[in-house]
């Protein structure tokens, strides 16, 4: 596996592969890799000739300086995992390389970003869209792979691809969970034992709410009961729980026949902010 650290190296490498007729898969990450990331790499390996994983803890998408500072950084261990998963090249740039000058362009995704993560983390999706656009321009992948744990991020990137006519296929892969249901996340490494023990409650509450949605319980009641259930755990501080249309992400008052519903939450456990979601198909 090659390690590339400059934008010029990445660009040259991917252009050469393209010119040789190879199909390129891009897996953008912020590192501290887990099985969810590795499954994206393996999926890319099955679909494409060349797999490029990127590891960059993107400062512009963090609205909380502590979250940025404490974000786990283990590039050597990550590189080993990527190599074993069949990755062809790792792009590991510095902040100066990705942002030789501060970006002034601002993205506005309208209603898609006025809810959930966008509402609770001002500027977050601007930072995500900025760095993902840069990566798409530099690598010009045929396919780009993202995890559905970040449901809203996938929706935003889908909009980005459509609005800016990026010539690539977006692949969204299902959330990978630990045996007890906790969604895999790089931030899970920061959970201490007591918080880790209660963390599966997040998925349990989502599952219970999904059953209620399937049973026709109204969205407001589902939301209220889920928030109460989360708040009953002293170690969990819920930030939001939304019952939303799975495509538009807008909160629902009532369910529309034939449309999927997504249940999304964010919560704090021992100073660590986690998100998760489940989709209820019609
Ligand atoms: O999902 C992530 O890890 C990040 O938001 C991404 C897509 C790599 C952009 O920094």
GROMACS .gro file of C-alpha atoms and ligand atoms in nm:
model
  292
    1UNK     CA    1   0.000   0.000   0.000
    2UNK     CA    2   0.130   0.341  -0.098
    3UNK     CA    3   0.110   0.633   0.144
    4UNK     CA    4   0.054   0.971  -0.017
    5UNK     CA    5   0.075   1.291   0.181
    6UNK     CA    6   0.042   1.573  -0.072
    7UNK     CA    7  -0.251   1.675  -0.289
    8UNK     CA    8  -0.020   1.665  -0.592
    9UNK     CA    9   0.081   1.305  -0.516
   10UNK     CA   10  -0.281   1.198  -0.477
   11UNK     CA   11  -0.382   1.370  -0.798
   12UNK     CA   12  -0.092   1.223  -0.997
   13UNK     CA   13  -0.155   0.873  -0.859
   14UNK     CA   14  -0.527   0.872  -0.936
   15UNK     CA   15  -0.490   1.034  -1.280
   16UNK     CA   16  -0.235   0.770  -1.376
   17UNK     CA   17  -0.469   0.491  -1.264
   18UNK     CA   18  -0.759   0.650  -1.453
   19UNK     CA   19  -0.549   0.683  -1.766
   20UNK     CA   20  -0.468   0.311  -1.738
   21UNK     CA   21  -0.843   0.241  -1.745
   22UNK     CA   22  -0.868   0.147  -1.378
   23UNK     CA   23  -1.178   0.211  -1.170
   24UNK     CA   24  -1.114   0.409  -0.855
   25UNK     CA   25  -1.292   0.374  -0.522
   26UNK     CA   26  -1.252   0.643  -0.256
   27UNK     CA   27  -1.315   0.585   0.115
   28UNK     CA   28  -1.290   0.919   0.301
   29UNK     CA   29  -1.237   0.880   0.677
   30UNK     CA   30  -1.106   1.065   0.979
   31UNK     CA   31  -0.912   0.760   1.096
   32UNK     CA   32  -0.933   0.560   1.421
   33UNK     CA   33  -1.068   0.295   1.190
   34UNK     CA   34  -1.313   0.027   1.292
   35UNK     CA   35  -1.487  -0.259   1.118
   36UNK     CA   36  -1.740  -0.020   0.962
   37UNK     CA   37  -1.461   0.161   0.775
   38UNK     CA   38  -1.292  -0.165   0.681
   39UNK     CA   39  -1.612  -0.298   0.529
   40UNK     CA   40  -1.625   0.014   0.311
   41UNK     CA   41  -1.268  -0.056   0.201
   42UNK     CA   42  -1.351  -0.419   0.124
   43UNK     CA   43  -1.664  -0.320  -0.067
   44UNK     CA   44  -1.458  -0.073  -0.268
   45UNK     CA   45  -1.205  -0.350  -0.334
   46UNK     CA   46  -1.477  -0.569  -0.480
   47UNK     CA   47  -1.616  -0.294  -0.705
   48UNK     CA   48  -1.299  -0.114  -0.810
   49UNK     CA   49  -0.942  -0.179  -0.929
   50UNK     CA   50  -0.784   0.079  -0.701
   51UNK     CA   51  -0.896   0.170  -0.348
   52UNK     CA   52  -0.785   0.497  -0.193
   53UNK     CA   53  -0.861   0.555   0.174
   54UNK     CA   54  -0.811   0.902   0.316
   55UNK     CA   55  -0.743   0.984   0.679
   56UNK     CA   56  -0.781   1.347   0.773
   57UNK     CA   57  -0.927   1.484   1.096
   58UNK     CA   58  -1.087   1.777   0.923
   59UNK     CA   59  -1.072   2.084   1.150
   60UNK     CA   60  -1.340   2.277   0.961
   61UNK     CA   61  -1.616   2.031   1.047
   62UNK     CA   62  -1.566   2.046   1.425
   63UNK     CA   63  -1.767   2.309   1.606
   64UNK     CA   64  -1.631   2.193   1.942
   65UNK     CA   65  -1.255   2.244   1.991
   66UNK     CA   66  -1.237   1.970   2.258
   67UNK     CA   67  -1.401   1.720   2.026
   68UNK     CA   68  -1.136   1.805   1.763
   69UNK     CA   69  -0.850   1.788   2.013
   70UNK     CA   70  -0.964   1.459   2.163
   71UNK     CA   71  -1.056   1.290   1.835
   72UNK     CA   72  -0.853   0.965   1.832
   73UNK     CA   73  -0.550   0.972   1.602
   74UNK     CA   74  -0.373   0.639   1.539
   75UNK     CA   75  -0.240   0.660   1.183
   76UNK     CA   76   0.013   0.376   1.211
   77UNK     CA   77  -0.244   0.126   1.341
   78UNK     CA   78  -0.492   0.252   1.078
   79UNK     CA   79  -0.239   0.198   0.800
   80UNK     CA   80  -0.192  -0.165   0.910
   81UNK     CA   81  -0.568  -0.225   0.907
   82UNK     CA   82  -0.603  -0.066   0.564
   83UNK     CA   83  -0.320  -0.274   0.422
   84UNK     CA   84  -0.482  -0.594   0.553
   85UNK     CA   85  -0.821  -0.489   0.410
   86UNK     CA   86  -0.671  -0.458   0.061
   87UNK     CA   87  -0.641  -0.080   0.032
   88UNK     CA   88  -0.417   0.032  -0.256
   89UNK     CA   89  -0.322   0.378  -0.134
   90UNK     CA   90  -0.364   0.584   0.182
   91UNK     CA   91  -0.391   0.961   0.155
   92UNK     CA   92  -0.274   1.112   0.484
   93UNK     CA   93  -0.244   1.488   0.436
   94UNK     CA   94  -0.162   1.762   0.686
   95UNK     CA   95  -0.407   2.044   0.758
   96UNK     CA   96  -0.177   2.283   0.563
   97UNK     CA   97  -0.193   2.052   0.263
   98UNK     CA   98  -0.573   2.040   0.265
   99UNK     CA   99  -0.613   2.407   0.352
  100UNK     CA  100  -0.319   2.603   0.207
  101UNK     CA  101  -0.543   2.902   0.268
  102UNK     CA  102  -0.863   2.930   0.470
  103UNK     CA  103  -1.168   2.836   0.262
  104UNK     CA  104  -1.408   3.125   0.218
  105UNK     CA  105  -1.670   2.941   0.010
  106UNK     CA  106  -1.975   2.853   0.221
  107UNK     CA  107  -2.216   2.569   0.146
  108UNK     CA  108  -2.584   2.597   0.230
  109UNK     CA  109  -2.788   2.281   0.194
  110UNK     CA  110  -3.116   2.446   0.290
  111UNK     CA  111  -3.370   2.238   0.484
  112UNK     CA  112  -3.143   1.931   0.470
  113UNK     CA  113  -2.900   2.094   0.709
  114UNK     CA  114  -3.138   2.295   0.926
  115UNK     CA  115  -3.219   1.981   1.129
  116UNK     CA  116  -3.037   1.736   1.354
  117UNK     CA  117  -2.655   1.750   1.312
  118UNK     CA  118  -2.676   2.065   1.104
  119UNK     CA  119  -2.889   2.243   1.363
  120UNK     CA  120  -2.686   2.120   1.661
  121UNK     CA  121  -2.338   2.158   1.511
  122UNK     CA  122  -2.335   2.491   1.327
  123UNK     CA  123  -2.090   2.488   1.036
  124UNK     CA  124  -2.041   2.111   1.053
  125UNK     CA  125  -2.177   2.031   0.708
  126UNK     CA  126  -2.000   2.326   0.553
  127UNK     CA  127  -1.674   2.169   0.672
  128UNK     CA  128  -1.776   1.823   0.554
  129UNK     CA  129  -1.882   1.950   0.210
  130UNK     CA  130  -1.561   2.153   0.176
  131UNK     CA  131  -1.326   1.866   0.250
  132UNK     CA  132  -1.527   1.605   0.059
  133UNK     CA  133  -1.536   1.836  -0.247
  134UNK     CA  134  -1.159   1.878  -0.228
  135UNK     CA  135  -1.112   1.500  -0.207
  136UNK     CA  136  -1.349   1.439  -0.497
  137UNK     CA  137  -1.166   1.696  -0.712
  138UNK     CA  138  -0.822   1.561  -0.626
  139UNK     CA  139  -0.897   1.189  -0.663
  140UNK     CA  140  -1.181   1.195  -0.920
  141UNK     CA  141  -1.307   0.855  -0.799
  142UNK     CA  142  -1.561   0.649  -0.992
  143UNK     CA  143  -1.721   0.552  -0.661
  144UNK     CA  144  -1.711   0.702  -0.312
  145UNK     CA  145  -1.809   0.507  -0.001
  146UNK     CA  146  -1.974   0.637   0.317
  147UNK     CA  147  -2.142   0.476   0.618
  148UNK     CA  148  -2.511   0.518   0.691
  149UNK     CA  149  -2.446   0.578   1.060
  150UNK     CA  150  -2.405   0.937   0.941
  151UNK     CA  151  -2.743   0.932   0.768
  152UNK     CA  152  -2.767   1.308   0.733
  153UNK     CA  153  -2.409   1.333   0.607
  154UNK     CA  154  -2.492   1.084   0.330
  155UNK     CA  155  -2.797   1.293   0.234
  156UNK     CA  156  -2.585   1.610   0.226
  157UNK     CA  157  -2.311   1.448   0.017
  158UNK     CA  158  -2.573   1.309  -0.222
  159UNK     CA  159  -2.699   1.666  -0.267
  160UNK     CA  160  -2.341   1.792  -0.310
  161UNK     CA  161  -2.274   1.535  -0.582
  162UNK     CA  162  -2.595   1.629  -0.762
  163UNK     CA  163  -2.556   2.007  -0.730
  164UNK     CA  164  -2.190   2.016  -0.835
  165UNK     CA  165  -2.222   1.739  -1.098
  166UNK     CA  166  -1.948   1.523  -0.953
  167UNK     CA  167  -1.913   1.235  -1.196
  168UNK     CA  168  -1.916   0.954  -0.941
  169UNK     CA  169  -2.144   0.702  -0.780
  170UNK     CA  170  -2.213   0.743  -0.411
  171UNK     CA  171  -2.225   0.414  -0.219
  172UNK     CA  172  -2.388   0.422   0.125
  173UNK     CA  173  -2.322   0.113   0.335
  174UNK     CA  174  -2.524  -0.007   0.636
  175UNK     CA  175  -2.412   0.072   0.989
  176UNK     CA  176  -2.192  -0.194   1.146
  177UNK     CA  177  -2.269  -0.267   1.510
  178UNK     CA  178  -2.094  -0.427   1.804
  179UNK     CA  179  -2.248  -0.754   1.930
  180UNK     CA  180  -2.453  -0.556   2.186
  181UNK     CA  181  -2.595  -0.322   1.920
  182UNK     CA  182  -2.374  -0.016   1.974
  183UNK     CA  183  -2.303   0.145   1.636
  184UNK     CA  184  -1.933   0.133   1.557
  185UNK     CA  185  -1.778   0.478   1.578
  186UNK     CA  186  -1.426   0.613   1.615
  187UNK     CA  187  -1.550   0.804   1.919
  188UNK     CA  188  -1.641   0.477   2.099
  189UNK     CA  189  -1.273   0.443   2.193
  190UNK     CA  190  -1.316   0.742   2.420
  191UNK     CA  191  -1.592   0.576   2.624
  192UNK     CA  192  -1.481   0.467   2.967
  193UNK     CA  193  -1.613   0.140   3.110
  194UNK     CA  194  -1.930   0.274   3.276
  195UNK     CA  195  -2.032   0.475   2.969
  196UNK     CA  196  -1.952   0.186   2.736
  197UNK     CA  197  -2.177  -0.037   2.947
  198UNK     CA  198  -2.483   0.183   2.896
  199UNK     CA  199  -2.406   0.287   2.536
  200UNK     CA  200  -2.611   0.000   2.381
  201UNK     CA  201  -2.920   0.174   2.526
  202UNK     CA  202  -2.902   0.414   2.232
  203UNK     CA  203  -2.973   0.138   1.983
  204UNK     CA  204  -3.227  -0.030   2.214
  205UNK     CA  205  -3.424   0.294   2.235
  206UNK     CA  206  -3.407   0.334   1.856
  207UNK     CA  207  -3.532  -0.020   1.807
  208UNK     CA  208  -3.820   0.028   2.050
  209UNK     CA  209  -3.914   0.350   1.871
  210UNK     CA  210  -3.896   0.174   1.533
  211UNK     CA  211  -4.146  -0.085   1.660
  212UNK     CA  212  -4.376   0.198   1.769
  213UNK     CA  213  -4.353   0.363   1.426
  214UNK     CA  214  -4.435   0.030   1.261
  215UNK     CA  215  -4.729  -0.002   1.498
  216UNK     CA  216  -4.861   0.340   1.395
  217UNK     CA  217  -4.784   0.527   1.719
  218UNK     CA  218  -4.773   0.900   1.642
  219UNK     CA  219  -4.436   1.066   1.578
  220UNK     CA  220  -4.468   1.312   1.870
  221UNK     CA  221  -4.536   1.030   2.114
  222UNK     CA  222  -4.251   0.819   1.975
  223UNK     CA  223  -4.013   1.112   2.014
  224UNK     CA  224  -4.129   1.200   2.367
  225UNK     CA  225  -4.108   0.842   2.492
  226UNK     CA  226  -3.765   0.788   2.337
  227UNK     CA  227  -3.628   1.104   2.498
  228UNK     CA  228  -3.773   0.997   2.833
  229UNK     CA  229  -3.622   0.649   2.799
  230UNK     CA  230  -3.280   0.796   2.718
  231UNK     CA  231  -3.297   1.050   3.003
  232UNK     CA  232  -3.377   0.768   3.248
  233UNK     CA  233  -3.016   0.653   3.214
  234UNK     CA  234  -2.817   0.887   3.443
  235UNK     CA  235  -2.507   0.838   3.226
  236UNK     CA  236  -2.685   0.948   2.907
  237UNK     CA  237  -2.773   1.308   2.820
  238UNK     CA  238  -2.986   1.308   2.506
  239UNK     CA  239  -2.930   1.599   2.267
  240UNK     CA  240  -3.204   1.518   2.018
  241UNK     CA  241  -3.424   1.237   1.899
  242UNK     CA  242  -3.599   1.298   1.568
  243UNK     CA  243  -3.866   1.111   1.376
  244UNK     CA  244  -3.809   1.229   1.020
  245UNK     CA  245  -3.871   1.154   0.657
  246UNK     CA  246  -3.577   0.935   0.552
  247UNK     CA  247  -3.514   1.133   0.231
  248UNK     CA  248  -3.598   1.495   0.315
  249UNK     CA  249  -3.493   1.457   0.683
  250UNK     CA  250  -3.775   1.688   0.783
  251UNK     CA  251  -3.947   1.605   1.115
  252UNK     CA  252  -4.276   1.424   1.071
  253UNK     CA  253  -4.606   1.500   1.231
  254UNK     CA  254  -4.766   1.202   1.062
  255UNK     CA  255  -4.638   0.919   0.848
  256UNK     CA  256  -4.683   0.929   0.473
  257UNK     CA  257  -4.780   0.601   0.307
  258UNK     CA  258  -4.498   0.454   0.099
  259UNK     CA  259  -4.225   0.673   0.251
  260UNK     CA  260  -3.944   0.548   0.476
  261UNK     CA  261  -3.898   0.704   0.819
  262UNK     CA  262  -3.560   0.760   0.982
  263UNK     CA  263  -3.516   0.779   1.359
  264UNK     CA  264  -3.203   0.972   1.450
  265UNK     CA  265  -3.050   1.056   1.784
  266UNK     CA  266  -2.751   1.230   1.935
  267UNK     CA  267  -2.654   1.184   2.298
  268UNK     CA  268  -2.365   1.255   2.532
  269UNK     CA  269  -2.212   0.978   2.742
  270UNK     CA  270  -1.927   1.069   2.976
  271UNK     CA  271  -1.837   1.371   2.761
  272UNK     CA  272  -1.847   1.173   2.435
  273UNK     CA  273  -2.108   1.268   2.176
  274UNK     CA  274  -2.252   0.973   1.983
  275UNK     CA  275  -2.509   0.956   1.703
  276UNK     CA  276  -2.709   0.665   1.567
  277UNK     CA  277  -3.016   0.600   1.355
  278UNK     CA  278  -3.250   0.331   1.228
  279UNK     CA  279  -3.462   0.338   0.916
  280UNK     CA  280  -3.820   0.211   0.915
  281UNK     CA  281  -3.906   0.104   0.563
  282UNK     CA  282  -4.267   0.156   0.451
  283LIG     O1  283  -1.759   1.073   0.816
  283LIG     C1  284  -1.642   1.117   0.831
  283LIG     O2  285  -1.553   1.051   0.884
  283LIG     C2  286  -1.611   1.258   0.784
  283LIG     O3  287  -1.720   1.342   0.805
  283LIG     C3  288  -1.564   1.266   0.639
  283LIG     C4  289  -1.672   1.222   0.543
  283LIG     C5  290  -1.440   1.178   0.622
  283LIG     C6  291  -1.525   1.410   0.604
  283LIG     O4  292  -1.425   1.457   0.687
   0.00000   0.00000   0.00000
